[in-house]
């Protein structure tokens, strides 16, 4: 199967912690690179993990708190200095354009490439991206300022043809296109042959939901139901529930509760407060509710 793989570039909230950078992740879908959030230092992290900047054609920014985008201007600048010519697609709140424009204005920079903006809105989920293999929709989260998560879903692939079966049932190669799409084929005598006899199902589709910053918010459950991997912020442990509520963040226990109610396959925790030097507490607390939980650790790759 082709890759559907996440690399963690940063998993800290607000201020950087030793060994943890602010939020950024890279999703590789069959060789296409999607950068998800871009906290300060993301370009250094990309270098560190040997990910080529110029292979990134899509950048998604969840919201305009600095720990999710302060690395973006630097990265855009580096792409420019490296002579990028390819268009770059940026999915973000509309105000981010103003921030980027003003940086370029006062540094008298005319980028060597175009940025194609796709503005998100914090109120209704919408389709952000679609091609023949993948869709990306926004997830409306509940944070202090408008904030969207992102859900990536593979489209079902073609059915797999068995050449042996084609021969056995005397079905010509010209029928392949129909068969791949699930239609029945005709044999050389004009008789209809059922698709199931000639093909096998495509590999299962995969999905990833990214919930960057939110308080406990059950409204997202329907949309993220049964995803293969759910990233959910877990800024605090549950003994700081009041603080989590006040700051519109979640605890590890709350993230796990959402994962359980949404019946996801795996939960990935991140956005850890700098007050936690180690994360064993987060893992233990979440696993009490939802066993299949992982921590977002920088440099780790998670195959979906
Ligand atoms: Zn925030």
Short mmCIF file of C-alpha atoms and ligand atoms in Angstrom, two decimals:
data_model
loop_
_atom_site.label_atom_id
_atom_site.label_comp_id
_atom_site.label_asym_id
_atom_site.label_seq_id
_atom_site.Cartn_x
_atom_site.Cartn_y
_atom_site.Cartn_z
CA UNK A 1 0.00 0.00 0.00
CA UNK A 2 1.20 3.51 -0.69
CA UNK A 3 2.24 5.65 2.29
CA UNK A 4 -0.26 7.49 4.47
CA UNK A 5 2.20 8.56 7.09
CA UNK A 6 2.40 11.26 9.72
CA UNK A 7 5.66 12.77 11.02
CA UNK A 8 5.51 14.72 14.26
CA UNK A 9 7.56 17.94 14.05
CA UNK A 10 6.37 19.60 17.24
CA UNK A 11 3.96 18.82 20.07
CA UNK A 12 4.34 21.59 22.63
CA UNK A 13 1.68 24.13 23.53
CA UNK A 14 2.20 27.86 23.93
CA UNK A 15 5.84 28.20 25.01
CA UNK A 16 8.47 25.70 23.84
CA UNK A 17 9.54 23.04 26.34
CA UNK A 18 12.97 21.52 26.42
CA UNK A 19 12.88 18.81 23.74
CA UNK A 20 9.50 19.92 22.46
CA UNK A 21 8.80 22.42 19.71
CA UNK A 22 5.44 24.05 19.12
CA UNK A 23 2.91 22.31 16.95
CA UNK A 24 3.63 21.07 13.43
CA UNK A 25 3.05 17.79 11.63
CA UNK A 26 3.73 16.51 8.15
CA UNK A 27 1.31 14.12 6.47
CA UNK A 28 2.64 12.19 3.48
CA UNK A 29 -0.18 10.86 1.33
CA UNK A 30 1.33 8.82 -1.45
CA UNK A 31 4.25 11.22 -1.90
CA UNK A 32 2.23 14.41 -1.54
CA UNK A 33 3.28 16.42 1.51
CA UNK A 34 0.76 18.31 3.65
CA UNK A 35 2.19 20.48 6.42
CA UNK A 36 -0.31 20.82 9.26
CA UNK A 37 0.30 23.89 11.42
CA UNK A 38 3.66 25.55 11.47
CA UNK A 39 4.83 26.61 14.93
CA UNK A 40 8.05 28.52 15.43
CA UNK A 41 11.11 26.54 14.35
CA UNK A 42 9.22 24.23 11.99
CA UNK A 43 11.72 24.78 9.18
CA UNK A 44 14.52 23.69 11.51
CA UNK A 45 12.53 20.59 12.34
CA UNK A 46 11.99 19.85 8.65
CA UNK A 47 15.75 20.11 8.15
CA UNK A 48 16.43 17.95 11.15
CA UNK A 49 14.19 15.16 9.90
CA UNK A 50 15.41 15.55 6.30
CA UNK A 51 12.08 16.57 4.80
CA UNK A 52 12.54 18.70 1.68
CA UNK A 53 10.75 22.07 1.96
CA UNK A 54 9.97 22.22 -1.72
CA UNK A 55 8.02 18.99 -1.68
CA UNK A 56 5.41 20.69 0.48
CA UNK A 57 2.67 22.05 -1.78
CA UNK A 58 -0.08 22.38 0.82
CA UNK A 59 0.08 24.07 4.22
CA UNK A 60 -2.91 24.04 6.58
CA UNK A 61 -3.10 26.41 9.54
CA UNK A 62 -5.71 25.67 12.19
CA UNK A 63 -5.88 29.07 13.91
CA UNK A 64 -3.94 32.22 14.60
CA UNK A 65 -2.45 31.57 18.02
CA UNK A 66 1.28 31.96 17.58
CA UNK A 67 2.26 28.45 18.59
CA UNK A 68 0.50 27.22 15.44
CA UNK A 69 1.82 29.57 12.79
CA UNK A 70 4.80 31.68 13.90
CA UNK A 71 7.12 29.45 11.88
CA UNK A 72 5.26 30.10 8.66
CA UNK A 73 6.79 33.41 7.57
CA UNK A 74 10.29 31.96 7.98
CA UNK A 75 9.41 28.87 5.98
CA UNK A 76 7.80 30.92 3.18
CA UNK A 77 10.91 33.09 3.11
CA UNK A 78 13.21 30.07 2.86
CA UNK A 79 11.16 28.62 0.02
CA UNK A 80 11.61 31.97 -1.73
CA UNK A 81 15.38 32.08 -1.11
CA UNK A 82 15.68 28.55 -2.45
CA UNK A 83 14.05 29.75 -5.68
CA UNK A 84 10.74 27.97 -5.46
CA UNK A 85 8.59 28.41 -8.56
CA UNK A 86 5.74 26.00 -7.85
CA UNK A 87 2.52 27.40 -6.44
CA UNK A 88 1.95 26.89 -2.74
CA UNK A 89 -1.57 26.28 -1.41
CA UNK A 90 -2.28 27.81 1.96
CA UNK A 91 -5.45 26.87 3.87
CA UNK A 92 -5.95 29.28 6.75
CA UNK A 93 -8.09 31.95 8.41
CA UNK A 94 -8.27 34.95 6.08
CA UNK A 95 -6.41 37.26 8.48
CA UNK A 96 -3.21 35.31 7.91
CA UNK A 97 -2.87 36.80 4.45
CA UNK A 98 -2.62 40.26 5.98
CA UNK A 99 0.15 39.09 8.32
CA UNK A 100 2.13 37.56 5.45
CA UNK A 101 1.56 40.54 3.17
CA UNK A 102 2.86 42.98 5.76
CA UNK A 103 6.01 40.93 6.30
CA UNK A 104 6.68 40.91 2.58
CA UNK A 105 5.81 44.58 2.25
CA UNK A 106 8.32 45.79 4.82
CA UNK A 107 11.06 43.44 3.72
CA UNK A 108 10.46 44.46 0.09
CA UNK A 109 10.10 40.79 -0.81
CA UNK A 110 8.41 39.71 -4.00
CA UNK A 111 8.10 35.96 -3.63
CA UNK A 112 9.44 33.84 -6.48
CA UNK A 113 6.26 31.72 -6.31
CA UNK A 114 2.53 32.34 -5.86
CA UNK A 115 0.59 31.57 -2.75
CA UNK A 116 -2.91 30.33 -3.52
CA UNK A 117 -5.06 31.08 -0.50
CA UNK A 118 -8.01 28.94 0.57
CA UNK A 119 -9.64 30.68 3.50
CA UNK A 120 -11.26 28.64 6.24
CA UNK A 121 -14.18 29.81 8.31
CA UNK A 122 -14.55 28.91 11.96
CA UNK A 123 -18.29 28.29 11.77
CA UNK A 124 -19.14 25.55 9.29
CA UNK A 125 -17.26 22.50 8.12
CA UNK A 126 -16.31 22.68 4.47
CA UNK A 127 -14.44 20.79 1.81
CA UNK A 128 -10.95 22.29 1.51
CA UNK A 129 -9.26 19.98 -0.92
CA UNK A 130 -10.21 17.17 -3.26
CA UNK A 131 -8.44 15.16 -5.92
CA UNK A 132 -8.89 11.65 -7.25
CA UNK A 133 -7.39 10.09 -4.10
CA UNK A 134 -8.14 12.32 -1.13
CA UNK A 135 -10.53 14.79 0.47
CA UNK A 136 -9.81 17.24 3.28
CA UNK A 137 -12.65 18.83 5.27
CA UNK A 138 -12.42 21.27 8.15
CA UNK A 139 -13.59 20.29 11.63
CA UNK A 140 -15.11 23.11 13.66
CA UNK A 141 -13.46 23.17 17.10
CA UNK A 142 -14.28 25.16 20.21
CA UNK A 143 -11.40 27.43 21.17
CA UNK A 144 -10.90 31.05 22.28
CA UNK A 145 -10.61 32.23 18.69
CA UNK A 146 -11.95 30.56 15.50
CA UNK A 147 -10.13 27.27 15.12
CA UNK A 148 -10.54 24.45 12.62
CA UNK A 149 -9.23 20.93 12.68
CA UNK A 150 -8.77 18.95 9.48
CA UNK A 151 -9.97 15.52 8.45
CA UNK A 152 -8.14 13.67 5.69
CA UNK A 153 -9.96 10.80 3.99
CA UNK A 154 -8.69 8.59 1.23
CA UNK A 155 -11.13 7.82 -1.55
CA UNK A 156 -11.68 4.16 -2.36
CA UNK A 157 -9.25 2.91 -4.98
CA UNK A 158 -10.06 0.78 -8.02
CA UNK A 159 -10.94 -2.91 -7.69
CA UNK A 160 -8.02 -5.22 -8.41
CA UNK A 161 -8.22 -7.23 -11.63
CA UNK A 162 -7.19 -10.87 -11.74
CA UNK A 163 -5.59 -11.58 -15.12
CA UNK A 164 -5.94 -15.31 -14.46
CA UNK A 165 -9.68 -14.93 -13.97
CA UNK A 166 -10.00 -12.84 -17.13
CA UNK A 167 -8.44 -15.72 -19.04
CA UNK A 168 -10.52 -18.34 -17.26
CA UNK A 169 -13.79 -16.54 -18.04
CA UNK A 170 -12.64 -15.45 -21.51
CA UNK A 171 -13.03 -11.77 -20.76
CA UNK A 172 -11.04 -9.42 -22.96
CA UNK A 173 -8.53 -6.93 -21.59
CA UNK A 174 -10.70 -4.17 -23.08
CA UNK A 175 -13.18 -4.72 -20.22
CA UNK A 176 -10.63 -3.72 -17.55
CA UNK A 177 -11.73 -0.12 -17.17
CA UNK A 178 -15.33 -1.11 -16.38
CA UNK A 179 -14.23 -3.88 -14.05
CA UNK A 180 -11.95 -1.60 -12.04
CA UNK A 181 -14.96 0.61 -11.31
CA UNK A 182 -17.03 -2.34 -10.07
CA UNK A 183 -19.16 -2.93 -13.17
CA UNK A 184 -19.73 -6.40 -14.64
CA UNK A 185 -17.79 -7.47 -17.74
CA UNK A 186 -18.72 -9.26 -20.97
CA UNK A 187 -16.96 -12.42 -22.10
CA UNK A 188 -15.86 -13.04 -25.69
CA UNK A 189 -19.28 -14.54 -26.46
CA UNK A 190 -21.17 -11.52 -25.15
CA UNK A 191 -22.27 -13.12 -21.88
CA UNK A 192 -22.24 -10.97 -18.74
CA UNK A 193 -19.75 -12.04 -16.06
CA UNK A 194 -20.17 -10.79 -12.53
CA UNK A 195 -17.53 -8.36 -11.31
CA UNK A 196 -16.87 -10.36 -8.13
CA UNK A 197 -15.66 -13.32 -10.19
CA UNK A 198 -12.99 -11.23 -11.91
CA UNK A 199 -11.78 -8.74 -9.31
CA UNK A 200 -10.97 -8.33 -5.64
CA UNK A 201 -11.85 -5.31 -3.47
CA UNK A 202 -9.50 -2.29 -3.28
CA UNK A 203 -7.38 -1.86 -0.13
CA UNK A 204 -9.32 -0.27 2.76
CA UNK A 205 -9.36 3.54 2.78
CA UNK A 206 -7.57 5.39 5.55
CA UNK A 207 -8.43 8.52 7.50
CA UNK A 208 -6.77 11.00 9.82
CA UNK A 209 -8.46 13.65 11.97
CA UNK A 210 -6.40 16.49 13.40
CA UNK A 211 -7.96 18.42 16.30
CA UNK A 212 -5.41 21.06 17.13
CA UNK A 213 -6.86 23.05 20.01
CA UNK A 214 -10.24 22.72 21.58
CA UNK A 215 -12.01 22.37 24.86
CA UNK A 216 -14.00 19.16 25.41
CA UNK A 217 -16.44 19.37 22.51
CA UNK A 218 -18.75 16.48 21.73
CA UNK A 219 -20.03 18.14 18.56
CA UNK A 220 -17.00 16.81 16.69
CA UNK A 221 -17.81 13.17 17.41
CA UNK A 222 -20.06 12.49 14.41
CA UNK A 223 -17.55 13.88 11.98
CA UNK A 224 -14.56 11.94 13.33
CA UNK A 225 -16.46 8.69 13.89
CA UNK A 226 -14.27 5.60 13.40
CA UNK A 227 -11.28 7.41 11.89
CA UNK A 228 -8.08 5.38 11.79
CA UNK A 229 -6.11 7.96 13.73
CA UNK A 230 -7.38 10.86 15.82
CA UNK A 231 -4.94 13.53 16.94
CA UNK A 232 -6.52 15.39 19.86
CA UNK A 233 -4.88 18.03 21.96
CA UNK A 234 -4.25 17.13 25.61
CA UNK A 235 -2.69 20.27 27.00
CA UNK A 236 -3.30 19.33 30.64
CA UNK A 237 -3.83 16.41 32.98
CA UNK A 238 -7.29 16.13 34.43
CA UNK A 239 -6.30 17.55 37.82
CA UNK A 240 -6.12 20.87 35.94
CA UNK A 241 -9.61 20.57 34.51
CA UNK A 242 -10.61 24.05 35.65
CA UNK A 243 -7.63 25.60 33.93
CA UNK A 244 -8.39 23.58 30.79
CA UNK A 245 -11.96 24.90 30.74
CA UNK A 246 -10.84 28.47 31.33
CA UNK A 247 -8.31 28.38 28.49
CA UNK A 248 -10.49 26.32 26.07
CA UNK A 249 -8.12 23.38 26.15
CA UNK A 250 -8.57 19.67 26.88
CA UNK A 251 -7.13 17.21 29.35
CA UNK A 252 -5.74 13.77 28.45
CA UNK A 253 -8.83 12.19 30.00
CA UNK A 254 -11.13 14.34 27.91
CA UNK A 255 -9.25 13.55 24.70
CA UNK A 256 -9.55 9.84 25.50
CA UNK A 257 -13.27 10.23 26.20
CA UNK A 258 -13.79 11.79 22.77
CA UNK A 259 -11.74 8.97 21.17
CA UNK A 260 -13.85 6.36 22.93
CA UNK A 261 -17.18 7.95 22.06
CA UNK A 262 -16.11 8.39 18.44
CA UNK A 263 -14.91 4.76 18.32
CA UNK A 264 -11.69 5.76 16.57
CA UNK A 265 -9.02 3.14 16.00
CA UNK A 266 -6.08 5.00 17.57
CA UNK A 267 -5.64 8.20 19.55
CA UNK A 268 -2.59 10.45 19.33
CA UNK A 269 -2.15 12.99 22.11
CA UNK A 270 -0.25 16.27 21.68
CA UNK A 271 -0.05 19.99 22.44
CA UNK A 272 1.43 19.33 25.87
CA UNK A 273 1.88 22.18 28.30
CA UNK A 274 5.52 23.04 29.01
CA UNK A 275 4.82 22.38 32.69
CA UNK A 276 5.10 18.61 32.05
CA UNK A 277 8.72 17.53 31.62
CA UNK A 278 7.64 13.97 31.00
CA UNK A 279 4.42 12.67 29.53
CA UNK A 280 3.87 9.36 31.30
CA UNK A 281 0.97 10.91 33.18
CA UNK A 282 -0.82 11.85 29.96
CA UNK A 283 -0.41 8.38 28.54
CA UNK A 284 -1.57 6.61 31.71
CA UNK A 285 -4.55 8.92 32.18
CA UNK A 286 -5.75 8.49 28.60
CA UNK A 287 -5.21 4.73 28.53
CA UNK A 288 -7.54 4.27 31.50
CA UNK A 289 -10.33 5.35 29.17
CA UNK A 290 -8.98 4.48 25.73
CA UNK A 291 -6.19 1.93 25.58
CA UNK A 292 -4.98 2.45 22.03
CA UNK A 293 -3.33 5.81 22.77
CA UNK A 294 0.03 7.17 21.59
CA UNK A 295 1.99 10.32 22.41
CA UNK A 296 3.06 12.76 19.70
CA UNK A 297 6.84 12.54 20.03
CA UNK A 298 9.00 14.66 17.75
CA UNK A 299 10.60 12.82 14.90
CA UNK A 300 8.31 9.82 15.21
CA UNK A 301 6.54 8.57 12.14
CA UNK A 302 3.11 7.04 12.49
CA UNK A 303 1.87 4.92 9.65
CA UNK A 304 -1.88 5.17 9.23
ZN1 LIG B 1 -4.75 28.27 20.50
#
